[in-house]
Amino acid sequence: MAPARFSKSFTQQLPIPDEAIDAAVAVMRSGRLHRYNTLPGQPSETMELEREFARWQGQTFCLAVASGGQAMQIALRAAGVVPGDPVLTNGFTLAPVPGAIAAVGGRTILVEITGDLVIDLDDLAAKARASNARHLLLSHMRGHLCDMDRLMRIAADLDLTVIEDCAHTMGARWNGRLSGSFGIAGCFSTQTYKHMNSGEGGLLTSDDAEFMARATMLSGSYMMYERHGAGPAPEVYDQIRLDTPNMSARMDNLRAALLRPQLRMLHDSIDAWNARHDLIAERLARHDAIRLPSRPPAERYVGSSIQFLVPGITRDDAAALVARLADAGVEVKWFGAAQPVAFTSDHHSWRFVAAQSLPRTDAILSGLFDMRLPLTFDLDDCSLLADHIIDAVAALRIKENG
Ligand SMILES: *Cc1c(COP(=O)(O)O)cnc(C)c1O
C-alpha cells in the first residue's frame, strides 16, 4: 500500500520565538533601528549580537552584515582579492558563492567534488598549482565538511588563504573545532532557510585584526567602527580607514534583536535537526539502491537537510522520481536537472563564470537528491518521508525489472 500523502510545507520555518519578538518590538518602539543609532554608554542589539556570536564561535572578532553573500564578498575583498585574481571554490555549491567572487571581479576556478559531496582535495591542490590562485572560498555545501586537517595542510603548503562559507554549517564541527574557525574567516547566513532566521542577514568571524578592520570599513562603518561589539582596537584602523571603501552592507538592530534569542537556542535546534536527519538517513541506508554520503567520525554535522544518491539512475528515472515524490507531497530536489529550479542550479547555469569541465562532479550530481528538513516536521513526518522515498525508488526498479 502506498504511504499516506505528505501534506506539510517544506518551506515553513518555526515561528520567531516570543522573546525575540518582544526584543524586536522594543527596538521598534525606541526608533533606533540603525546599528550606530545608540544611546551614550548603551550597546546596540547589533553590538551585543556580534559579541555573543564571537563567543559562540570561539573567535576574537565578529561583524554583523546584511547577508551571507555580503559576508563572502567583504571577506574576499578584505583578504586581498583584486579584479582578475583567480579564486578557487567548490564545483558544487549555491549560486551566491561564485556570485561573491564575481562581485569582487575575481575569476572563479571550480574544483571537483567527491562522492561524499565535499571538495576533492587532490583536484584542489592541482588547480591551485596550475592557476597560482592565492584564495579558496571553501563552501561546506549542504553541511558536508571535507577533511579539514588535510585541507589546512594543503592550504599552508600552497600559500592559500581560506575563507569558509558556513551557510549550512553554523554549529558543525570537525574534530571538535567549529566550522568557520579554520580559515582566515567564517561567513554565515541568517537568511530564513539557514540555521537562524532574520529574513536576511549575515555574520563574518575572524581572529585577524587587520582583516577585520578592513571588513568593518567595507561593511559601511564610516568612522563609527568603535561602535562594534567584537571588533579590533581603534588603532588597528589608523593605517586603513581612509583607503578602504564603504560598501554599505550593515545589519540593523531589528534583525540582531531577532537573532540573539535564536543563538541561545541553537544547540537545541541542532539536536532537533539531527534527530530528524538521522531517522531518515538510517531508513534510507538500508535500501541497496540508495547511497548516503559518508559522515566521518570527525564530522559533527547539522542535519538541516538530507542528501541521498541513486548511483547510475538515468535522467528519465531521476525526473520520474522527483515527479512521483512531488505527487505524494514530498519536495525533493535533483541536482542533475538540466534547468535551474528555485534555489537549485548547477555550474552549467552560471554563465557569469567561465565554462569549465567537471566530469566527476557532473556524474555525482546526476544521481544526487536533496530534501530540506524544517523543524516544523516532527519525527513521524520524517518516518513518512522515508517511506515515500523508499517507495519511489523501489517503483523505479520494479519498472526496470518488470
Ligand atoms: C544561502 C547560501 C549563501 C548565501 O547566503 P545569503 O544570506 O542568502 O546571501 C551562501 N552559500 C550557501 C551554500 C548558501 O546556501
XYZ file of C-alpha atoms and ligand atoms in Angstrom:
417
model
C 0.000 0.000 0.000
C 1.318 3.457 -0.867
C 2.197 5.660 2.123
C -0.260 8.442 3.024
C 0.221 11.712 1.164
C 2.585 14.155 2.875
C 0.878 17.468 3.477
C 3.296 19.770 5.312
C 5.205 22.606 3.649
C 8.945 22.234 3.016
C 9.434 25.980 3.330
C 7.584 26.514 6.621
C 10.028 27.512 9.358
C 9.245 27.683 13.073
C 7.771 30.977 14.308
C 10.170 33.565 15.705
C 10.404 32.945 19.498
C 8.309 35.286 21.659
C 11.411 36.562 23.405
C 12.827 37.652 20.041
C 9.534 39.257 19.007
C 9.485 41.251 22.283
C 13.072 42.383 21.724
C 12.255 43.406 18.152
C 9.183 45.353 19.313
C 11.346 47.161 21.885
C 13.758 48.186 19.108
C 10.847 49.494 17.031
C 9.410 51.416 19.967
C 12.821 53.015 20.535
C 13.009 54.129 16.895
C 16.741 53.298 16.953
C 16.935 50.725 14.177
C 20.254 51.729 12.632
C 23.142 49.912 14.263
C 25.036 53.103 15.070
C 21.953 54.846 16.500
C 22.930 54.175 20.106
C 22.435 55.990 23.398
C 25.627 57.019 25.208
C 27.081 54.062 27.049
C 24.393 51.677 25.787
C 25.351 48.886 23.398
C 23.036 48.276 20.438
C 21.404 44.904 19.719
C 23.820 44.532 16.777
C 26.841 45.086 19.048
C 25.518 42.520 21.516
C 24.909 40.001 18.743
C 28.483 40.461 17.495
C 29.805 39.881 20.994
C 27.656 36.786 21.532
C 28.349 35.237 18.142
C 32.120 35.785 18.500
C 31.910 33.951 21.830
C 29.798 31.160 20.311
C 32.365 30.708 17.515
C 35.345 30.989 19.859
C 36.729 33.767 17.634
C 38.045 37.184 18.617
C 36.086 39.224 16.068
C 32.602 39.187 14.597
C 30.978 41.582 12.139
C 27.214 41.543 11.511
C 26.268 42.299 7.891
C 23.285 42.373 5.543
C 23.554 38.832 4.122
C 25.716 35.749 3.849
C 26.560 36.805 0.306
C 27.791 40.168 1.585
C 29.864 38.426 4.261
C 31.635 36.453 1.494
C 32.160 39.487 -0.770
C 33.533 41.546 2.108
C 35.759 38.658 3.217
C 37.209 38.189 -0.287
C 37.982 41.910 -0.602
C 39.353 42.194 2.931
C 41.559 39.150 2.264
C 43.096 40.980 -0.685
C 41.318 39.635 -3.777
C 41.521 42.214 -6.586
C 39.863 42.130 -10.035
C 41.291 39.409 -12.256
C 42.569 37.260 -9.380
C 41.820 33.541 -9.603
C 39.665 32.287 -6.704
C 39.101 28.575 -6.133
C 35.750 27.233 -4.990
C 33.693 24.022 -4.959
C 32.130 22.938 -8.264
C 29.011 22.062 -6.267
C 27.676 24.996 -4.284
C 24.952 27.609 -4.341
C 24.954 30.474 -6.871
C 25.803 33.249 -4.314
C 29.225 31.652 -3.805
C 30.534 32.168 -7.372
C 28.379 35.322 -7.244
C 30.520 36.710 -4.420
C 33.670 36.006 -6.456
C 32.096 37.761 -9.469
C 31.182 40.746 -7.257
C 34.839 41.378 -6.437
C 35.930 40.817 -10.047
C 37.596 37.500 -9.261
C 37.982 34.660 -11.749
C 36.172 31.589 -10.403
C 38.047 28.300 -10.685
C 35.751 25.385 -9.944
C 37.128 22.360 -8.117
C 35.655 18.863 -8.481
C 33.754 17.273 -5.594
C 33.894 13.710 -4.289
C 31.035 11.223 -3.958
C 30.694 12.461 -0.372
C 29.801 15.917 -1.745
C 32.904 17.684 -0.434
C 35.702 19.421 -2.316
C 38.162 16.994 -3.931
C 41.441 17.820 -2.208
C 43.642 16.334 -4.959
C 41.883 18.409 -7.604
C 42.149 21.433 -5.298
C 45.919 21.053 -4.993
C 46.296 20.524 -8.764
C 44.167 23.555 -9.664
C 45.815 25.755 -7.035
C 49.210 24.945 -8.586
C 48.027 25.370 -12.167
C 46.284 28.706 -11.539
C 48.602 30.197 -8.924
C 45.460 31.103 -7.002
C 46.039 32.591 -3.542
C 42.439 32.284 -2.305
C 39.976 29.488 -1.689
C 36.315 30.231 -0.939
C 35.520 26.856 0.596
C 31.817 26.016 0.602
C 30.633 23.497 3.189
C 27.758 22.855 0.797
C 24.672 21.159 2.265
C 26.509 20.777 5.561
C 29.252 18.365 4.443
C 32.747 19.051 5.799
C 35.831 17.823 3.955
C 38.871 16.547 5.875
C 39.644 19.971 7.353
C 43.007 18.884 8.775
C 44.242 17.795 5.364
C 42.701 20.827 3.684
C 44.518 23.222 6.017
C 47.817 21.406 5.397
C 47.347 21.784 1.633
C 46.442 25.451 2.109
C 49.596 26.039 4.160
C 51.776 24.230 1.594
C 50.328 26.178 -1.319
C 50.017 29.535 0.460
C 46.235 29.592 0.033
C 44.093 31.883 2.175
C 40.916 30.007 3.124
C 37.534 31.713 3.560
C 34.807 29.370 4.740
C 31.208 29.549 3.517
C 29.329 28.206 6.543
C 25.789 28.900 5.345
C 24.927 25.232 6.033
C 27.373 24.510 8.860
C 26.645 27.024 11.608
C 27.302 24.851 14.675
C 29.033 21.997 12.794
C 32.468 20.767 13.866
C 35.478 18.878 12.516
C 37.456 17.088 15.245
C 35.729 19.258 17.822
C 36.577 22.531 16.096
C 33.750 24.723 14.768
C 33.417 25.224 11.041
C 34.314 28.821 10.268
C 37.274 28.810 12.650
C 39.782 27.106 10.330
C 40.437 29.750 7.678
C 41.041 33.478 7.952
C 37.259 33.989 8.034
C 33.944 32.220 8.517
C 30.904 33.510 6.602
C 27.420 32.757 7.931
C 23.934 33.479 6.667
C 20.879 34.219 8.805
C 18.539 34.142 5.832
C 15.211 32.393 6.527
C 16.266 28.926 5.318
C 19.509 28.684 7.311
C 20.175 27.861 10.976
C 18.925 31.161 12.386
C 16.206 33.270 10.776
C 16.195 37.056 10.438
C 14.774 37.084 6.918
C 18.114 38.276 5.556
C 21.392 38.713 7.386
C 24.987 37.570 7.681
C 27.839 37.196 10.151
C 31.568 37.256 9.492
C 34.088 35.983 12.048
C 37.886 36.088 12.223
C 40.874 36.168 14.562
C 42.810 38.528 12.270
C 42.600 42.147 13.489
C 43.696 43.878 10.294
C 41.444 41.702 8.139
C 38.513 42.549 10.391
C 39.289 46.277 10.414
C 39.177 46.265 6.596
C 35.996 44.174 6.622
C 34.351 46.589 9.053
C 35.194 49.638 6.904
C 33.956 47.763 3.806
C 30.679 46.908 5.556
C 29.949 50.623 5.864
C 31.111 51.649 9.320
C 32.047 55.222 8.291
C 34.190 56.431 11.227
C 31.957 54.712 13.792
C 33.943 51.486 13.881
C 34.287 51.818 17.636
C 30.574 51.038 17.961
C 31.152 47.362 17.316
C 30.623 44.557 19.759
C 33.580 42.369 18.805
C 35.835 44.494 16.605
C 39.550 45.301 16.619
C 41.057 48.103 18.703
C 40.721 51.622 17.193
C 44.441 51.894 16.422
C 44.203 48.939 14.017
C 42.145 51.250 11.786
C 44.779 54.003 11.623
C 46.508 52.607 8.539
C 43.472 51.507 6.568
C 40.495 53.688 7.414
C 40.942 56.254 4.643
C 41.905 53.721 1.983
C 39.113 51.194 2.407
C 35.886 51.908 0.506
C 32.489 51.942 2.223
C 30.189 49.387 0.589
C 27.176 49.725 2.898
C 26.180 46.208 3.929
C 25.348 46.644 7.584
C 22.996 44.635 9.767
C 20.340 46.602 11.663
C 19.181 46.361 15.286
C 15.840 44.829 14.382
C 17.411 41.743 12.821
C 20.010 41.479 15.562
C 17.189 41.509 18.145
C 15.519 38.619 16.290
C 18.750 36.618 16.233
C 20.062 36.865 19.793
C 17.430 34.569 21.400
C 17.778 32.165 18.451
C 21.514 31.883 19.094
C 20.773 30.821 22.662
C 18.526 28.064 21.277
C 20.928 26.892 18.576
C 22.256 23.851 20.469
C 18.697 22.559 20.889
C 17.879 23.294 17.254
C 20.924 21.288 16.149
C 19.827 18.298 18.233
C 16.325 18.556 16.776
C 17.650 18.683 13.198
C 19.970 15.747 13.740
C 17.220 13.581 15.242
C 15.160 14.196 12.085
C 18.078 13.763 9.713
C 19.358 10.590 11.362
C 15.957 8.909 11.405
C 15.626 9.331 7.632
C 19.300 8.518 6.982
C 19.060 5.223 8.874
C 15.989 4.207 6.921
C 17.453 5.130 3.530
C 20.793 3.471 4.292
C 19.053 0.090 4.424
C 17.964 0.359 0.793
C 20.510 -1.143 -1.598
C 19.835 1.292 -4.485
C 20.380 4.331 -2.269
C 23.772 5.610 -1.156
C 24.261 8.223 1.544
C 27.337 10.445 1.598
C 29.646 9.091 4.299
C 29.885 11.006 7.548
C 33.364 10.516 9.016
C 33.570 10.234 12.837
C 35.468 13.562 12.950
C 32.446 15.349 11.479
C 29.724 16.742 13.728
C 27.162 17.883 11.191
C 23.910 19.817 11.418
C 21.226 17.845 9.559
C 19.054 20.738 8.435
C 18.727 18.982 5.070
C 19.428 15.484 3.794
C 21.173 14.320 0.625
C 20.984 10.885 -0.962
C 22.392 9.389 -4.135
C 20.893 6.872 -6.519
C 24.060 5.916 -8.412
C 23.542 5.104 -12.079
C 19.997 6.489 -12.223
C 19.058 7.653 -15.732
C 17.909 11.210 -16.384
C 14.406 9.986 -17.176
C 14.230 7.967 -13.974
C 15.543 10.848 -11.881
C 12.892 13.156 -13.317
C 10.263 10.442 -12.718
C 11.421 10.002 -9.111
C 11.110 13.726 -8.393
C 7.682 13.829 -10.086
C 6.369 10.797 -8.191
C 7.523 12.273 -4.885
C 6.027 15.664 -5.768
C 2.682 13.930 -6.432
C 2.939 12.485 -2.916
C 3.579 15.961 -1.477
C 7.316 15.347 -0.994
C 9.600 18.103 -2.272
C 12.893 16.542 -3.311
C 15.370 18.430 -5.461
C 17.536 16.803 -8.070
C 20.891 18.466 -8.670
C 21.268 16.835 -12.085
C 18.346 18.707 -13.655
C 19.198 20.413 -16.941
C 17.321 23.597 -15.998
C 17.808 25.609 -12.791
C 14.780 25.349 -10.446
C 14.036 27.663 -7.492
C 17.200 27.854 -5.307
C 18.850 24.963 -7.168
C 21.220 25.454 -10.072
C 24.480 23.825 -11.075
C 27.659 25.248 -12.564
C 26.339 24.871 -16.137
C 23.761 27.565 -15.367
C 26.305 30.074 -14.014
C 27.037 31.924 -17.255
C 28.783 34.666 -15.264
C 31.562 32.119 -14.647
C 33.821 30.904 -17.498
C 32.586 27.433 -18.554
C 34.645 24.629 -17.023
C 34.677 20.889 -17.433
C 33.874 18.985 -14.216
C 33.098 15.439 -15.372
C 33.306 13.830 -11.915
C 31.132 16.469 -10.287
C 28.581 16.162 -13.112
C 28.466 12.372 -12.711
C 27.779 12.728 -8.979
C 25.175 15.476 -9.387
C 23.294 13.385 -11.973
C 22.291 11.000 -9.169
C 22.056 13.467 -6.262
C 18.803 14.294 -4.479
C 18.235 16.742 -1.666
C 15.452 17.394 0.805
C 15.019 20.216 3.316
C 14.128 19.326 6.896
C 12.451 22.330 8.534
C 11.904 21.970 12.274
C 8.158 22.163 11.688
C 8.468 18.472 10.680
C 8.253 16.028 13.606
C 9.745 12.532 13.778
C 6.537 10.920 12.479
C 6.694 13.222 9.471
C 10.287 12.129 8.888
C 9.311 8.478 9.081
C 6.630 9.092 6.466
C 9.123 10.946 4.257
C 11.489 7.973 4.412
C 8.590 5.660 3.438
C 7.858 7.829 0.413
C 11.448 7.966 -0.803
C 11.919 4.213 -0.455
C 8.584 3.576 -2.154
C 9.521 5.854 -5.075
C 12.997 4.325 -5.536
C 11.501 0.816 -5.372
C 8.916 1.759 -8.020
C 11.723 2.654 -10.455
C 13.372 -0.713 -10.009
C 10.121 -2.640 -10.431
C 9.551 -0.751 -13.684
C 13.060 -1.614 -14.910
C 12.982 -5.254 -13.908
C 9.406 -5.895 -14.974
C 22.295 30.777 1.349
C 23.684 30.496 0.987
C 24.634 31.510 0.892
C 24.323 32.972 0.938
O 23.549 33.424 1.943
P 22.564 34.690 1.750
O 22.399 35.176 3.154
O 21.320 34.197 1.124
O 23.284 35.691 0.903
C 25.931 31.135 0.654
N 26.300 29.853 0.487
C 25.410 28.864 0.527
C 25.882 27.472 0.320
C 24.074 29.146 0.776
O 23.177 28.157 0.790
